[in-house]
Coordinates of C-alpha atoms and ligand atoms in Angstrom, one line a residue:
M1 CA 22.4 30.9 -43.4
P2 CA 18.8 30.7 -44.5
I3 CA 16.3 27.9 -44.3
E4 CA 17.2 25.9 -47.4
R5 CA 14.9 23.0 -47.4
I6 CA 11.7 21.6 -45.6
A7 CA 10.4 18.1 -45.9
L8 CA 7.1 16.8 -44.7
H9 CA 6.4 13.2 -43.9
L10 CA 3.0 11.8 -43.3
V11 CA 3.8 9.0 -40.7
N12 CA 1.5 6.3 -39.7
M13 CA 2.5 4.1 -36.6
R14 CA 0.6 1.2 -35.1
L15 CA 0.0 1.8 -31.3
V16 CA 0.8 -1.1 -28.9
A17 CA -2.9 -1.1 -28.0
P18 CA -5.9 0.9 -29.3
F19 CA -6.5 4.1 -27.5
E20 CA -10.1 5.1 -26.8
T21 CA -11.3 8.5 -25.6
S22 CA -14.8 10.0 -25.4
F23 CA -14.5 11.1 -29.0
G24 CA -13.2 7.8 -30.7
V25 CA -10.7 5.0 -30.9
E26 CA -7.4 5.1 -32.5
H27 CA -5.5 2.0 -33.5
D28 CA -2.8 3.7 -35.6
R29 CA -1.2 7.2 -34.9
Q30 CA -0.9 9.4 -37.8
C31 CA 1.1 12.5 -37.8
V32 CA 3.2 14.9 -39.8
I33 CA 6.9 15.0 -39.2
L34 CA 8.9 18.0 -40.4
R35 CA 12.6 18.1 -41.3
V36 CA 14.2 21.5 -41.7
D37 CA 17.7 22.0 -43.1
A38 CA 19.5 25.3 -42.5
D39 CA 22.9 26.5 -41.6
G40 CA 24.4 23.0 -42.2
L41 CA 22.0 21.6 -39.4
T42 CA 18.9 19.6 -39.5
G43 CA 16.0 20.2 -37.2
W44 CA 12.9 17.9 -36.5
G45 CA 9.5 18.7 -35.5
E46 CA 6.2 16.9 -35.0
C47 CA 2.6 18.0 -35.7
P48 CA 0.5 15.5 -33.6
A49 CA -2.8 16.1 -35.4
E50 CA -5.0 13.1 -35.8
R51 CA -6.3 11.3 -38.9
T52 CA -9.8 12.8 -38.1
C53 CA -11.2 15.6 -36.1
G54 CA -12.3 14.8 -32.7
Y55 CA -9.7 16.2 -30.3
S56 CA -9.5 19.4 -32.3
Y57 CA -10.4 20.6 -35.8
E58 CA -6.9 20.0 -37.0
T59 CA -6.1 16.8 -38.9
T60 CA -3.0 15.7 -40.8
T61 CA -4.6 16.9 -43.9
T62 CA -5.1 20.6 -42.5
V63 CA -1.7 20.5 -41.2
W64 CA -0.2 19.5 -44.5
H65 CA -2.2 22.2 -46.1
A66 CA -1.3 25.0 -43.7
L67 CA 2.4 24.1 -44.0
K68 CA 2.6 23.6 -47.7
D69 CA 0.5 26.4 -48.9
F70 CA 1.0 29.1 -46.4
L71 CA 4.0 28.7 -44.0
I72 CA 6.7 26.9 -46.0
P73 CA 6.7 29.2 -49.1
R74 CA 7.1 32.2 -46.7
L75 CA 9.8 30.6 -44.7
L76 CA 12.1 29.2 -47.4
G77 CA 15.2 31.4 -47.9
Q78 CA 14.6 33.2 -44.5
P79 CA 17.0 33.1 -41.5
V80 CA 16.3 30.7 -38.7
D81 CA 14.4 32.9 -36.4
V82 CA 11.9 31.6 -33.9
A83 CA 10.3 34.9 -33.0
A84 CA 9.8 35.8 -36.7
T85 CA 8.3 32.4 -37.5
F86 CA 6.0 32.8 -34.5
Q87 CA 4.8 36.2 -35.9
L88 CA 4.4 34.6 -39.3
G89 CA 2.2 31.9 -37.9
E90 CA -0.1 34.5 -36.3
Y91 CA -1.4 35.2 -39.6
L92 CA -3.0 31.7 -40.0
R93 CA -5.5 32.5 -37.1
G94 CA -5.3 28.9 -35.8
H95 CA -3.6 25.8 -37.2
N96 CA -1.6 25.6 -34.0
M97 CA -0.3 22.1 -34.5
A98 CA 1.0 23.0 -37.9
R99 CA 2.8 26.1 -36.4
H100 CA 4.1 23.9 -33.5
G101 CA 5.8 21.3 -35.7
L102 CA 7.6 24.0 -37.7
E103 CA 8.6 26.1 -34.6
A104 CA 9.9 23.0 -32.8
A105 CA 12.1 22.2 -35.9
L106 CA 13.7 25.7 -35.7
W107 CA 14.1 25.4 -31.9
D108 CA 16.0 22.2 -32.5
I109 CA 18.4 24.1 -34.9
V110 CA 18.7 27.1 -32.7
A111 CA 19.7 24.9 -29.6
Q112 CA 22.2 23.0 -31.8
Q113 CA 23.7 26.4 -33.1
Q114 CA 24.2 27.4 -29.3
G115 CA 25.5 23.9 -28.5
I116 CA 22.9 23.4 -25.7
S117 CA 19.9 21.1 -25.1
L118 CA 16.4 22.1 -26.1
S119 CA 15.6 22.1 -22.3
K120 CA 18.4 24.5 -21.6
A121 CA 17.2 26.7 -24.7
L122 CA 13.7 26.8 -23.4
G123 CA 14.8 27.6 -19.7
G124 CA 14.4 24.2 -18.2
T125 CA 15.8 23.8 -14.7
C126 CA 15.8 20.0 -14.0
D127 CA 17.2 16.8 -15.5
R128 CA 14.3 14.6 -14.8
V129 CA 10.6 15.2 -15.2
A130 CA 7.8 13.5 -13.2
V131 CA 5.4 11.5 -15.6
G132 CA 2.3 9.5 -15.4
V133 CA 0.3 7.4 -17.8
S134 CA -3.1 8.1 -19.6
I135 CA -5.2 5.1 -20.0
G136 CA -7.9 4.8 -22.6
I137 CA -11.4 3.6 -22.0
Q138 CA -11.5 -0.2 -21.4
P139 CA -14.2 -2.8 -22.0
S140 CA -15.0 -3.1 -18.3
A141 CA -14.0 -1.9 -14.8
D142 CA -12.2 -5.2 -14.2
A143 CA -10.1 -4.7 -17.4
L144 CA -9.2 -1.1 -16.4
I145 CA -8.2 -2.2 -12.9
A146 CA -6.0 -4.8 -14.4
K147 CA -4.4 -2.2 -16.6
I148 CA -3.7 0.2 -13.8
E149 CA -2.2 -2.7 -11.8
D150 CA 0.1 -3.4 -14.7
Y151 CA 1.2 0.3 -15.1
L152 CA 1.7 0.7 -11.2
A153 CA 3.9 -2.4 -11.4
Q154 CA 5.9 -0.8 -14.2
G155 CA 6.6 2.2 -11.8
Y156 CA 4.1 4.8 -13.0
G157 CA 3.3 7.1 -9.9
R158 CA 0.2 8.9 -11.5
I159 CA -2.7 7.4 -13.3
K160 CA -5.2 9.2 -15.6
I161 CA -8.3 7.5 -16.8
K162 CA -10.5 8.6 -19.5
I163 CA -14.2 8.9 -18.8
K164 CA -17.3 9.4 -21.0
P165 CA -21.1 9.3 -20.3
G166 CA -21.9 5.9 -19.0
Y167 CA -18.4 5.1 -18.1
D168 CA -17.7 7.8 -15.3
L169 CA -18.9 7.8 -11.6
E170 CA -19.1 4.0 -11.2
I171 CA -15.7 3.6 -12.8
V172 CA -14.1 6.1 -10.5
K173 CA -15.7 4.5 -7.5
R174 CA -14.5 1.0 -8.5
V175 CA -10.9 2.3 -9.3
R176 CA -10.7 4.1 -6.0
A177 CA -12.0 1.1 -4.0
S178 CA -9.1 -0.9 -5.6
F179 CA -6.4 1.9 -5.2
P180 CA -7.3 4.1 -2.3
K181 CA -4.0 6.0 -2.3
I182 CA -2.8 6.3 -5.8
L183 CA -2.6 9.8 -7.6
L184 CA -5.5 9.5 -9.9
Q185 CA -7.1 12.0 -12.4
V186 CA -9.8 11.8 -15.0
D187 CA -10.2 13.3 -18.5
A188 CA -13.6 13.7 -20.1
N189 CA -12.3 15.2 -23.4
S190 CA -15.3 17.6 -23.6
A191 CA -18.0 14.9 -23.3
Y192 CA -20.3 16.8 -20.9
R193 CA -22.2 20.0 -20.5
L194 CA -23.1 22.2 -17.6
P195 CA -26.4 20.3 -16.7
D196 CA -24.0 17.4 -15.9
A197 CA -22.5 19.4 -12.9
P198 CA -24.1 17.1 -10.3
L199 CA -22.1 14.1 -11.7
F200 CA -18.8 16.0 -11.0
E201 CA -20.1 17.1 -7.5
A202 CA -20.5 13.4 -6.8
M203 CA -17.0 12.7 -8.1
D204 CA -15.6 15.3 -5.7
E205 CA -15.4 12.8 -2.7
Y206 CA -12.9 10.5 -4.5
G207 CA -9.8 12.5 -3.9
L208 CA -9.0 13.1 -7.6
L209 CA -5.9 15.1 -8.4
L210 CA -7.9 17.0 -11.1
I211 CA -10.8 16.7 -13.5
E212 CA -9.6 17.4 -17.1
Q213 CA -11.7 19.2 -19.6
P214 CA -15.3 18.1 -18.6
F215 CA -17.1 20.6 -21.0
G216 CA -16.9 21.8 -24.5
W217 CA -13.7 21.8 -26.5
D218 CA -13.8 25.7 -26.7
D219 CA -15.7 26.5 -23.6
I220 CA -14.5 28.6 -20.6
Y221 CA -17.7 29.9 -19.4
E222 CA -19.4 26.6 -18.3
H223 CA -16.2 25.6 -16.7
S224 CA -16.3 28.8 -14.6
K225 CA -19.7 27.8 -13.4
L226 CA -18.5 24.3 -12.3
Q227 CA -15.2 25.1 -10.6
P228 CA -16.9 26.9 -7.6
L229 CA -19.0 23.9 -6.9
L230 CA -16.0 21.6 -6.6
E231 CA -13.1 21.0 -4.2
T232 CA -11.3 19.0 -6.9
P233 CA -9.4 21.3 -9.4
I234 CA -10.6 21.5 -12.9
C235 CA -7.8 21.3 -15.4
L236 CA -8.4 22.7 -18.9
D237 CA -6.8 21.1 -21.9
E238 CA -8.8 21.5 -25.2
S239 CA -10.0 25.0 -24.5
I240 CA -6.7 26.8 -23.9
H241 CA -5.3 27.6 -27.2
S242 CA -3.3 30.7 -26.4
L243 CA -2.1 32.9 -23.7
G244 CA -5.3 35.0 -24.0
H245 CA -7.4 31.9 -23.3
A246 CA -5.4 31.2 -20.2
V247 CA -5.8 34.7 -19.0
L248 CA -9.5 34.4 -19.6
A249 CA -9.7 31.1 -17.8
L250 CA -7.8 32.3 -14.8
D251 CA -9.7 35.6 -14.6
L252 CA -12.9 33.7 -14.7
K253 CA -11.6 31.1 -12.2
A254 CA -12.7 28.4 -14.7
C255 CA -9.9 26.1 -13.7
K256 CA -7.1 25.8 -11.0
V257 CA -4.8 23.8 -13.2
I258 CA -3.7 24.1 -16.9
N259 CA -2.5 21.2 -19.2
I260 CA 0.0 22.7 -21.6
K261 CA 0.5 20.8 -24.9
P262 CA 2.9 22.8 -27.1
A263 CA 1.1 21.6 -30.3
R264 CA -2.3 22.8 -29.0
V265 CA -1.1 26.3 -28.3
S266 CA 1.1 26.8 -31.4
G267 CA 4.5 25.8 -30.0
F268 CA 7.2 26.4 -27.3
T269 CA 7.0 30.1 -27.4
E270 CA 3.4 30.4 -26.4
S271 CA 3.7 27.4 -24.0
R272 CA 6.3 29.3 -22.1
R273 CA 4.2 32.4 -22.0
I274 CA 1.3 30.3 -20.5
H275 CA 3.7 28.7 -18.1
D276 CA 5.0 32.0 -17.0
L277 CA 1.5 33.5 -16.4
C278 CA 0.5 30.5 -14.4
Q279 CA 3.7 30.5 -12.4
A280 CA 3.0 34.3 -11.5
R281 CA -0.6 33.4 -10.5
G282 CA 0.4 30.3 -8.4
I283 CA -1.3 28.0 -10.9
P284 CA 0.4 24.6 -11.5
V285 CA 0.7 23.2 -15.0
W286 CA 1.7 19.9 -16.4
C287 CA 2.6 18.7 -19.9
G288 CA -0.1 16.9 -21.9
G289 CA 0.6 14.4 -24.6
M290 CA -0.9 13.5 -28.0
L291 CA 0.7 10.0 -28.3
E292 CA 3.6 11.5 -29.9
T293 CA 6.5 9.7 -31.6
G294 CA 10.0 10.0 -30.0
I295 CA 10.5 13.4 -31.8
G296 CA 7.5 15.0 -30.2
R297 CA 8.1 13.3 -26.9
A298 CA 11.6 14.8 -26.7
G299 CA 10.1 18.3 -27.2
N300 CA 7.4 17.6 -24.5
V301 CA 10.2 16.4 -22.0
A302 CA 12.3 19.6 -22.6
L303 CA 9.2 21.7 -22.0
A304 CA 8.3 19.9 -18.9
S305 CA 11.7 20.6 -17.4
L306 CA 10.6 24.3 -16.8
P307 CA 10.0 25.0 -13.1
N308 CA 6.3 25.5 -12.9
F309 CA 5.5 22.0 -14.5
T310 CA 4.9 20.7 -10.9
L311 CA 2.3 18.0 -11.8
P312 CA 3.3 14.8 -13.5
G313 CA 3.0 14.9 -17.4
D314 CA 1.3 12.6 -19.9
I315 CA 4.7 11.8 -21.2
S316 CA 5.1 8.0 -20.7
A317 CA 8.0 5.8 -21.8
S318 CA 8.2 5.0 -25.5
N319 CA 7.2 1.4 -25.0
R320 CA 3.8 2.5 -23.6
Y321 CA 2.9 3.7 -27.2
Y322 CA 5.1 1.9 -29.9
T323 CA 7.0 -1.3 -30.3
E324 CA 9.3 0.6 -32.8
D325 CA 10.0 4.3 -32.8
I326 CA 11.4 6.8 -35.2
A327 CA 13.9 8.5 -32.8
E328 CA 16.7 7.1 -30.5
P329 CA 17.3 6.6 -27.7
L330 CA 13.9 5.4 -26.5
F331 CA 12.5 7.1 -23.4
A332 CA 12.5 4.7 -20.5
L333 CA 10.8 5.1 -17.2
N334 CA 13.1 5.7 -14.2
P335 CA 12.2 3.9 -10.9
D336 CA 11.0 7.3 -9.5
S337 CA 8.3 7.6 -12.2
T338 CA 10.3 10.2 -14.2
L339 CA 11.8 10.4 -17.5
S340 CA 15.4 11.8 -18.0
V341 CA 15.7 15.1 -19.9
P342 CA 18.0 14.7 -22.8
A343 CA 21.3 16.7 -22.4
S344 CA 22.9 16.7 -25.7
P345 CA 22.5 19.6 -28.1
G346 CA 19.1 20.3 -29.6
L347 CA 16.3 17.8 -29.2
G348 CA 18.7 15.2 -27.9
V349 CA 17.4 12.3 -29.9
A350 CA 18.5 11.1 -33.3
V351 CA 16.0 10.2 -36.0
N352 CA 16.2 6.7 -37.3
E353 CA 15.8 7.4 -40.9
K354 CA 15.3 3.8 -41.8
A355 CA 12.3 3.6 -39.4
L356 CA 11.0 6.9 -40.5
H357 CA 11.1 5.8 -44.1
K358 CA 9.4 2.6 -43.2
F359 CA 6.5 4.4 -41.5
T360 CA 6.1 7.3 -44.1
E361 CA 3.1 7.0 -46.3
R362 CA 3.7 10.2 -48.2
K363 CA 6.6 12.7 -48.4
E364 CA 7.1 16.0 -50.0
S365 CA 10.2 18.3 -50.0
F366 CA 10.3 22.0 -50.7
G367 CA 13.5 24.1 -51.5
H368 CA 16.9 22.9 -52.6
S369 CA 17.4 19.2 -52.8
I370 CA 19.9 17.9 -50.2
K371 CA 21.2 14.4 -50.3
Ligands
LIG1 O1 -6.8 14.6 -24.0 O2 -4.9 14.4 -23.1 C1 -5.7 14.2 -24.1 C2 -4.2 11.6 -26.5 C3 -4.7 12.0 -27.6 C4 -5.5 13.1 -27.7 C5 -5.9 13.8 -26.4 C6 -5.3 13.3 -25.2 C7 -4.6 12.1 -25.2 C8 -4.0 11.6 -24.0 C9 -2.8 10.7 -24.2 O3 -4.6 11.6 -23.0 C10 -1.6 11.3 -23.6 C11 -0.3 10.8 -23.9 O4 0.3 11.1 -25.0 O5 0.2 9.8 -23.2
LIG2 MG1 -6.8 15.9 -22.2

């Protein structure tokens, strides 16, 4: 049965607390939620683009445009076929978050057709995934230390802190002095350039698990100049958009770890290719996050159940992000700093239509109308 209808929802949800990175502060999370109806089944996907550029060039407006004007018209009436949809998306030359939301909704349907969980459909091998928490920039070192204490008390076994110029080495020193043993990593979100290498050499003695994306959002070359100066692994996030970028980064030894965000690399298909490449080359990966709603989170958890996701992911419990979510059940932190992988067919969470309606600022449907 062909794809009969696709609906887009522009969703806006208030975060439990503002999230500050080197590129800006977010109070509300805007994203595009996709609903695909085909074969008597409904699939859901999330495009976690932001209201403005900063993390990447994609915004909720460009996502809407790419889906409405290019992808949806070419997909309506076509069979549910993940590989063909991946191929179709290649013609966009980018717009990876838009592609991911669509592909994710199709994966949800395919897994339901097969009566298996998304995790199984993707090749997942475990029923719990190790997770940590990503903490935004705080007003002071004391405030950050208090936050870390709070998250450790909740059971998070790995802490990531955001850094930016003027809030970096001293902050790492203070945090390490307070918590000498915790699994700690930093994320610069592209705030530095190669002349800042001495700062990272100084950070090398604080036993960080990794340093995430110190240099430009699309840079690989400068990272390849920094990695040999450090013991601490560099982890690339922003600059890996495809398998080709991952090959380049590994061949140039620009990093020793890769953060895979399915939305950044166009979907689960490309995520798995990067995962397999890294596995073959002995490079650990972990699943990053984009402050997703329960829909995107369920997809990230399923992906993180693949075997080479050996470092804790940025996939925290639902209550770390929102007081009310649009999918149920909520994800809760297990005492061993893991989230459980949903086992029911498809995504394994149910969309709460009432909550979705409440948070939807704009909606548009394409194809046949379905009640
Ligand atoms: O760089 O990993 C990042 C959130 C938005 C944009 C970029 C990033 C992040 C995070 C949050 O670090 C991770 C999460 O969803 O918990
Ligand atoms: Mg990052």
